[in-house]
One Martini backbone bead per residue (centre of mass of N, CA, C, O) as a GRO file, in nm:
protein
  326
    1MET     BB    1   0.075   0.039   0.000
    2GLU     BB    2   0.131   0.391  -0.020
    3GLY     BB    3  -0.043   0.463   0.172
    4LYS     BB    4   0.055   0.578   0.506
    5THR     BB    5  -0.102   0.514   0.805
    6THR     BB    6  -0.264   0.579   1.131
    7THR     BB    7  -0.439   0.377   1.376
    8THR     BB    8  -0.597   0.608   1.475
    9THR     BB    9  -0.681   0.738   1.129
   10LYS     BB   10  -0.931   0.821   0.999
   11ARG     BB   11  -1.097   0.712   0.681
   12LEU     BB   12  -1.349   0.925   0.473
   13ALA     BB   13  -1.605   0.838   0.201
   14THR     BB   14  -1.790   1.009  -0.043
   15LEU     BB   15  -1.931   0.861  -0.351
   16VAL     BB   16  -2.070   1.048  -0.614
   17GLY     BB   17  -2.262   0.920  -0.924
   18CYS     BB   18  -2.477   1.116  -1.156
   19ASN     BB   19  -2.618   0.994  -1.525
   20TYR     BB   20  -2.932   0.997  -1.564
   21ALA     BB   21  -3.103   0.750  -1.680
   22GLY     BB   22  -3.373   0.824  -1.890
   23THR     BB   23  -3.304   1.142  -1.927
   24PRO     BB   24  -3.207   1.420  -2.102
   25HIS     BB   25  -2.919   1.421  -1.910
   26GLU     BB   26  -2.762   1.224  -1.936
   27LEU     BB   27  -2.490   1.008  -1.843
   28ARG     BB   28  -2.151   0.776  -1.867
   29GLY     BB   29  -1.911   0.831  -1.625
   30CYS     BB   30  -1.958   0.839  -1.379
   31ILE     BB   31  -1.977   0.591  -1.195
   32ASN     BB   32  -1.754   0.559  -1.281
   33ASP     BB   33  -1.555   0.705  -1.176
   34VAL     BB   34  -1.610   0.626  -0.859
   35LEU     BB   35  -1.510   0.356  -0.925
   36ALA     BB   36  -1.238   0.416  -0.912
   37MET     BB   37  -1.173   0.619  -0.655
   38ARG     BB   38  -1.232   0.420  -0.476
   39ASP     BB   39  -0.977   0.200  -0.510
   40LEU     BB   40  -0.771   0.419  -0.498
   41LEU     BB   41  -0.806   0.476  -0.217
   42VAL     BB   42  -0.748   0.155  -0.108
   43SER     BB   43  -0.471   0.132  -0.276
   44ARG     BB   44  -0.358   0.411  -0.155
   45PHE     BB   45  -0.451   0.568   0.094
   46GLY     BB   46  -0.574   0.351   0.275
   47PHE     BB   47  -0.947   0.331   0.280
   48ALA     BB   48  -1.176   0.114   0.404
   49PRO     BB   49  -1.411  -0.049   0.219
   50GLY     BB   50  -1.617   0.091   0.473
   51ASP     BB   51  -1.527   0.384   0.425
   52VAL     BB   52  -1.676   0.374   0.187
   53ALA     BB   53  -1.978   0.566   0.015
   54VAL     BB   54  -2.179   0.456  -0.220
   55LEU     BB   55  -2.372   0.675  -0.465
   56THR     BB   56  -2.591   0.579  -0.719
   57ASP     BB   57  -2.817   0.539  -1.021
   58ASP     BB   58  -2.825   0.220  -1.127
   59ASP     BB   59  -2.940  -0.011  -1.195
   60ALA     BB   60  -2.828  -0.230  -1.059
   61ARG     BB   61  -2.922  -0.102  -0.761
   62GLY     BB   62  -3.241   0.101  -0.814
   63GLY     BB   63  -3.330   0.085  -0.493
   64GLY     BB   64  -3.291  -0.114  -0.324
   65ALA     BB   65  -3.206  -0.259  -0.059
   66GLY     BB   66  -2.974  -0.076   0.088
   67VAL     BB   67  -2.984   0.157  -0.077
   68GLN     BB   68  -2.848   0.489  -0.171
   69LEU     BB   69  -2.913   0.717  -0.357
   70PRO     BB   70  -2.880   1.025  -0.501
   71THR     BB   71  -2.996   1.223  -0.336
   72GLY     BB   72  -2.975   1.523  -0.158
   73ALA     BB   73  -3.056   1.377   0.136
   74ASN     BB   74  -2.886   1.163   0.113
   75ILE     BB   75  -2.614   1.302   0.094
   76LYS     BB   76  -2.603   1.458   0.353
   77ARG     BB   77  -2.613   1.262   0.511
   78ALA     BB   78  -2.358   1.146   0.439
   79LEU     BB   79  -2.211   1.374   0.516
   80ALA     BB   80  -2.298   1.386   0.840
   81ASP     BB   81  -2.212   1.116   0.946
   82MET     BB   82  -1.930   1.159   0.887
   83VAL     BB   83  -1.843   1.362   1.032
   84ALA     BB   84  -2.000   1.257   1.328
   85ARG     BB   85  -1.726   1.042   1.322
   86ALA     BB   86  -1.511   1.302   1.368
   87ALA     BB   87  -1.159   1.349   1.424
   88PRO     BB   88  -0.924   1.443   1.512
   89GLY     BB   89  -0.695   1.399   1.210
   90ASP     BB   90  -0.915   1.314   0.986
   91VAL     BB   91  -0.963   1.205   0.658
   92LEU     BB   92  -1.206   1.332   0.453
   93PHE     BB   93  -1.406   1.246   0.105
   94PHE     BB   94  -1.531   1.396  -0.169
   95HIS     BB   95  -1.726   1.298  -0.435
   96TYR     BB   96  -1.853   1.407  -0.741
   97SER     BB   97  -2.071   1.285  -1.026
   98GLY     BB   98  -2.208   1.528  -1.262
   99HIS     BB   99  -2.454   1.770  -1.270
  100GLY     BB  100  -2.390   2.152  -1.281
  101THR     BB  101  -2.508   2.499  -1.189
  102LEU     BB  102  -2.674   2.817  -1.181
  103VAL     BB  103  -2.830   3.040  -0.944
  104PRO     BB  104  -2.985   3.284  -0.930
  105PRO     BB  105  -3.078   3.492  -0.734
  106VAL     BB  106  -3.332   3.532  -0.506
  107VAL     BB  107  -3.249   3.804  -0.479
  108PRO     BB  108  -3.340   4.025  -0.733
  109GLU     BB  109  -3.171   4.304  -0.645
  110HIS     BB  110  -2.963   4.113  -0.614
  111ARG     BB  111  -2.659   4.172  -0.809
  112GLY     BB  112  -2.482   3.890  -0.983
  113ARG     BB  113  -2.345   3.600  -0.920
  114LYS     BB  114  -2.349   3.325  -0.954
  115ASP     BB  115  -2.460   3.002  -0.766
  116GLU     BB  116  -2.376   2.759  -0.735
  117ALA     BB  117  -2.456   2.379  -0.804
  118ILE     BB  118  -2.553   2.028  -0.775
  119VAL     BB  119  -2.734   1.753  -0.947
  120PRO     BB  120  -2.904   1.517  -0.827
  121CYS     BB  121  -3.148   1.274  -0.859
  122ASP     BB  122  -3.373   1.504  -0.793
  123PHE     BB  123  -3.273   1.773  -0.815
  124ASN     BB  124  -3.175   1.850  -0.527
  125LEU     BB  125  -3.020   2.086  -0.456
  126ILE     BB  126  -2.646   2.158  -0.383
  127THR     BB  127  -2.484   2.433  -0.253
  128ASP     BB  128  -2.246   2.611  -0.105
  129VAL     BB  129  -2.368   2.668   0.162
  130ASP     BB  130  -2.424   2.347   0.220
  131PHE     BB  131  -2.074   2.301   0.216
  132ARG     BB  132  -2.036   2.544   0.365
  133ALA     BB  133  -2.151   2.344   0.665
  134VAL     BB  134  -1.969   2.097   0.623
  135VAL     BB  135  -1.702   2.247   0.713
  136ASP     BB  136  -1.818   2.344   0.976
  137ARG     BB  137  -1.858   2.047   1.105
  138VAL     BB  138  -1.552   2.024   1.107
  139PRO     BB  139  -1.315   1.872   1.319
  140ARG     BB  140  -1.061   2.018   1.450
  141GLY     BB  141  -0.801   1.945   1.232
  142ALA     BB  142  -0.962   1.806   1.010
  143SER     BB  143  -1.048   1.715   0.691
  144LEU     BB  144  -1.214   1.820   0.367
  145THR     BB  145  -1.197   1.657   0.063
  146MET     BB  146  -1.279   1.746  -0.260
  147VAL     BB  147  -1.444   1.648  -0.581
  148SER     BB  148  -1.610   1.816  -0.886
  149ASP     BB  149  -1.725   1.655  -1.156
  150SER     BB  150  -1.842   1.973  -1.311
  151CYS     BB  151  -2.061   2.205  -1.400
  152HIS     BB  152  -1.970   2.484  -1.197
  153SER     BB  153  -1.737   2.457  -0.946
  154GLY     BB  154  -1.603   2.700  -0.873
  155GLY     BB  155  -1.708   2.776  -0.567
  156LEU     BB  156  -1.855   2.482  -0.433
  157ILE     BB  157  -1.719   2.622  -0.109
  158ASP     BB  158  -1.827   2.889   0.067
  159ASN     BB  159  -1.565   3.091   0.135
  160GLU     BB  160  -1.326   3.000  -0.055
  161LYS     BB  161  -0.975   3.021  -0.085
  162GLU     BB  162  -0.852   3.101  -0.395
  163GLN     BB  163  -0.563   2.935  -0.555
  164ILE     BB  164  -0.669   2.801  -0.861
  165GLY     BB  165  -0.771   3.005  -1.103
  166PRO     BB  166  -0.809   3.232  -1.346
  167SER     BB  167  -0.526   3.368  -1.307
  168VAL     BB  168  -0.425   3.128  -1.393
  169GLY     BB  169  -0.188   3.030  -1.679
  170SER     BB  170  -0.264   2.831  -1.870
  171CYS     BB  171  -0.247   2.604  -2.104
  172THR     BB  172  -0.312   2.471  -2.458
  173PRO     BB  173  -0.510   2.285  -2.611
  174ALA     BB  174  -0.423   2.019  -2.738
  175GLU     BB  175  -0.536   1.817  -2.985
  176SER     BB  176  -0.750   1.589  -2.994
  177ASP     BB  177  -0.939   1.238  -2.991
  178ALA     BB  178  -1.113   1.294  -2.773
  179ARG     BB  179  -1.482   1.279  -2.659
  180THR     BB  180  -1.741   1.490  -2.608
  181LEU     BB  181  -2.043   1.393  -2.528
  182ARG     BB  182  -2.108   1.604  -2.280
  183ALA     BB  183  -2.170   1.821  -2.101
  184ARG     BB  184  -2.237   1.904  -1.656
  185PHE     BB  185  -2.539   2.083  -1.752
  186ILE     BB  186  -2.760   2.268  -1.653
  187PRO     BB  187  -2.962   2.486  -1.677
  188TYR     BB  188  -3.160   2.683  -1.576
  189ASP     BB  189  -3.460   2.674  -1.728
  190ALA     BB  190  -3.443   2.368  -1.734
  191LEU     BB  191  -3.454   2.312  -1.447
  192VAL     BB  192  -3.736   2.462  -1.372
  193GLU     BB  193  -3.918   2.317  -1.572
  194HIS     BB  194  -3.870   2.043  -1.412
  195LEU     BB  195  -3.992   2.177  -1.153
  196ALA     BB  196  -4.222   2.228  -1.208
  197GLY     BB  197  -4.401   1.940  -1.324
  198ALA     BB  198  -4.338   1.864  -0.978
  199SER     BB  199  -4.479   2.134  -0.843
  200GLY     BB  200  -4.694   2.378  -0.955
  201VAL     BB  201  -4.529   2.593  -1.020
  202ASP     BB  202  -4.456   2.827  -1.151
  203ALA     BB  203  -4.201   2.924  -1.361
  204SER     BB  204  -4.138   3.224  -1.267
  205HIS     BB  205  -3.979   3.074  -1.041
  206HIS     BB  206  -3.800   3.023  -0.849
  207ALA     BB  207  -3.605   2.755  -0.805
  208GLY     BB  208  -3.641   2.777  -0.471
  209ASP     BB  209  -3.981   2.758  -0.474
  210HIS     BB  210  -3.970   2.459  -0.572
  211LEU     BB  211  -3.776   2.295  -0.409
  212VAL     BB  212  -3.951   2.346  -0.132
  213ALA     BB  213  -4.221   2.223  -0.242
  214LEU     BB  214  -4.042   1.953  -0.307
  215PHE     BB  215  -3.857   1.938  -0.004
  216GLY     BB  216  -3.847   2.114   0.191
  217ALA     BB  217  -3.613   2.040   0.463
  218ASP     BB  218  -3.417   1.940   0.233
  219ALA     BB  219  -3.412   2.203   0.116
  220SER     BB  220  -3.188   2.427   0.057
  221ALA     BB  221  -3.126   2.669   0.237
  222LYS     BB  222  -3.094   2.932   0.038
  223PHE     BB  223  -3.433   2.906   0.025
  224HIS     BB  224  -3.485   2.985   0.263
  225LYS     BB  225  -3.657   3.269   0.463
  226HIS     BB  226  -3.441   3.259   0.710
  227HIS     BB  227  -3.168   3.267   0.566
  228LYS     BB  228  -2.875   3.473   0.625
  229HIS     BB  229  -2.648   3.305   0.433
  230HIS     BB  230  -2.546   3.527   0.184
  231ARG     BB  231  -2.299   3.662  -0.052
  232HIS     BB  232  -2.578   3.928  -0.122
  233ASP     BB  233  -2.665   4.001   0.214
  234ILE     BB  234  -2.327   3.960   0.336
  235THR     BB  235  -1.990   4.000   0.422
  236PRO     BB  236  -1.788   3.819   0.442
  237ALA     BB  237  -1.607   3.642   0.586
  238PRO     BB  238  -1.280   3.511   0.629
  239ARG     BB  239  -1.116   3.279   0.685
  240PRO     BB  240  -0.932   3.060   0.821
  241ASP     BB  241  -0.628   2.912   0.830
  242ASP     BB  242  -0.789   2.594   0.943
  243ASP     BB  243  -0.934   2.587   0.741
  244ALA     BB  244  -1.153   2.224   0.631
  245GLY     BB  245  -1.135   2.276   0.332
  246ILE     BB  246  -1.135   2.110  -0.007
  247LEU     BB  247  -1.073   2.223  -0.387
  248LEU     BB  248  -1.133   2.024  -0.642
  249SER     BB  249  -1.207   2.160  -0.956
  250GLY     BB  250  -1.286   2.070  -1.284
  251CYS     BB  251  -1.371   2.436  -1.318
  252GLN     BB  252  -1.490   2.691  -1.351
  253THR     BB  253  -1.738   2.906  -1.319
  254ASP     BB  254  -1.749   2.937  -1.664
  255GLU     BB  255  -1.778   2.624  -1.709
  256THR     BB  256  -1.730   2.342  -1.817
  257SER     BB  257  -1.798   1.966  -1.800
  258ALA     BB  258  -1.653   1.631  -1.915
  259ASP     BB  259  -1.832   1.401  -2.071
  260ALA     BB  260  -1.627   1.125  -2.162
  261PHE     BB  261  -1.405   0.935  -2.398
  262LEU     BB  262  -1.112   0.688  -2.275
  263ARG     BB  263  -1.028   0.440  -2.360
  264GLY     BB  264  -1.294   0.294  -2.379
  265LYS     BB  265  -1.412   0.496  -2.177
  266ALA     BB  266  -1.600   0.656  -1.966
  267CYS     BB  267  -1.610   1.003  -1.827
  268GLY     BB  268  -1.422   1.195  -1.635
  269ALA     BB  269  -1.183   1.420  -1.765
  270PHE     BB  270  -1.095   1.473  -1.436
  271SER     BB  271  -1.108   1.247  -1.329
  272ASN     BB  272  -0.891   1.142  -1.576
  273ALA     BB  273  -0.668   1.325  -1.457
  274LEU     BB  274  -0.603   1.261  -1.194
  275GLN     BB  275  -0.583   0.960  -1.201
  276ALA     BB  276  -0.286   1.032  -1.403
  277ALA     BB  277  -0.102   1.217  -1.210
  278LEU     BB  278  -0.134   0.976  -0.981
  279ALA     BB  279   0.011   0.767  -1.141
  280ALA     BB  280   0.271   0.943  -1.210
  281HIS     BB  281   0.287   1.012  -0.872
  282PRO     BB  282   0.360   0.827  -0.591
  283ALA     BB  283   0.415   1.033  -0.484
  284PRO     BB  284   0.352   1.296  -0.310
  285MET     BB  285   0.069   1.535  -0.373
  286SER     BB  286  -0.024   1.810  -0.355
  287ASN     BB  287  -0.322   2.035  -0.366
  288ARG     BB  288  -0.166   2.148  -0.623
  289GLU     BB  289   0.011   1.962  -0.817
  290VAL     BB  290  -0.296   1.788  -0.884
  291VAL     BB  291  -0.404   2.044  -1.027
  292THR     BB  292  -0.190   2.093  -1.239
  293MET     BB  293  -0.192   1.874  -1.342
  294ALA     BB  294  -0.423   1.804  -1.489
  295ARG     BB  295  -0.425   2.034  -1.660
  296LYS     BB  296  -0.230   1.903  -1.830
  297VAL     BB  297  -0.363   1.675  -1.942
  298LEU     BB  298  -0.589   1.841  -2.070
  299ALA     BB  299  -0.475   1.961  -2.256
  300GLU     BB  300  -0.357   1.746  -2.391
  301GLN     BB  301  -0.648   1.638  -2.466
  302GLY     BB  302  -0.803   1.905  -2.578
  303PHE     BB  303  -0.942   2.054  -2.343
  304GLU     BB  304  -1.132   2.343  -2.203
  305GLN     BB  305  -1.079   2.334  -1.915
  306HIS     BB  306  -0.991   2.437  -1.500
  307PRO     BB  307  -0.885   2.332  -1.255
  308CYS     BB  308  -0.931   2.452  -0.884
  309LEU     BB  309  -0.833   2.556  -0.600
  310TYR     BB  310  -0.954   2.521  -0.250
  311CYS     BB  311  -0.845   2.681   0.046
  312SER     BB  312  -0.562   2.748   0.192
  313ASP     BB  313  -0.285   2.763   0.235
  314ALA     BB  314  -0.171   2.555   0.383
  315ASN     BB  315  -0.342   2.298   0.256
  316ALA     BB  316  -0.216   2.362  -0.041
  317ASP     BB  317   0.079   2.198   0.060
  318LYS     BB  318  -0.032   1.971   0.118
  319PRO     BB  319  -0.109   1.646   0.097
  320PHE     BB  320  -0.323   1.454  -0.085
  321LEU     BB  321  -0.500   1.289   0.139
  322CYS     BB  322  -0.252   1.249   0.346
  323GLN     BB  323   0.018   1.162   0.231
  324GLN     BB  324   0.271   0.916   0.264
  325GLN     BB  325   0.549   0.821   0.268
  326ALA     BB  326   0.650   0.498   0.235
   0.00000   0.00000   0.00000
């Protein structure tokens, strides 16, 4: 095993893959992504198989007894359970492959950048504010690394410091035979149309109104009227340097992530690049190095997306998933 761990440190993971089979938004590579990541966590990073929760929407798992489909409520519950098990010094990991979207400000008068969200299989969005709440519950001294292979995933942890983003120089994409199946993105209008068909709320309303009508308390905190912490409502305080969150996003906020076909297999272009970068460097790599190498792999393959890193200054240079030298 290449990733050496101590007996007192827990390594816990939650992996989510949504292919949306049989819908107009179907993807091909998301479940492959998380199964490959599960194998990598066990073989290289010292995760015990029983400590890796996998939520997918494939027919083989299909919602049978004991199977957790990746609905919004189930994903948030799995994350909450993982954090509840954690103690100082533990290593937590969340991987999401699926659609992302951008949501306009809830309050129309607040003009500004749209906010990032992932799209679970039931379309019950999980937003940047929800991920911030998860990170804030991580015990001091533990860490939560999040990989999101979805469109517009830059900034998916609200108020996390940008380490590698649009301001960092990028490689020019090369000509390649890599084939993009589709972007992992559901446009806002398509999102609202889908939700309106189920909620009975007029399609002119904000997506949040539909989500609260459909899911009640399980809808994102961003869409409840009592929720006050919203980037357009207040000026957020800077995160402390010991902030537990580490986000590796598949692309910038203004970009899409590719659902691709590489080496005979459907996969996420970013997930594949991340795994390729790690395979080429068996020794520990910092979070900064992993993202930089993934950018290079994607450019060499001809993809026009730029992974980003969001975390504290200290975490930027710590080893990815706290891998130690064997």
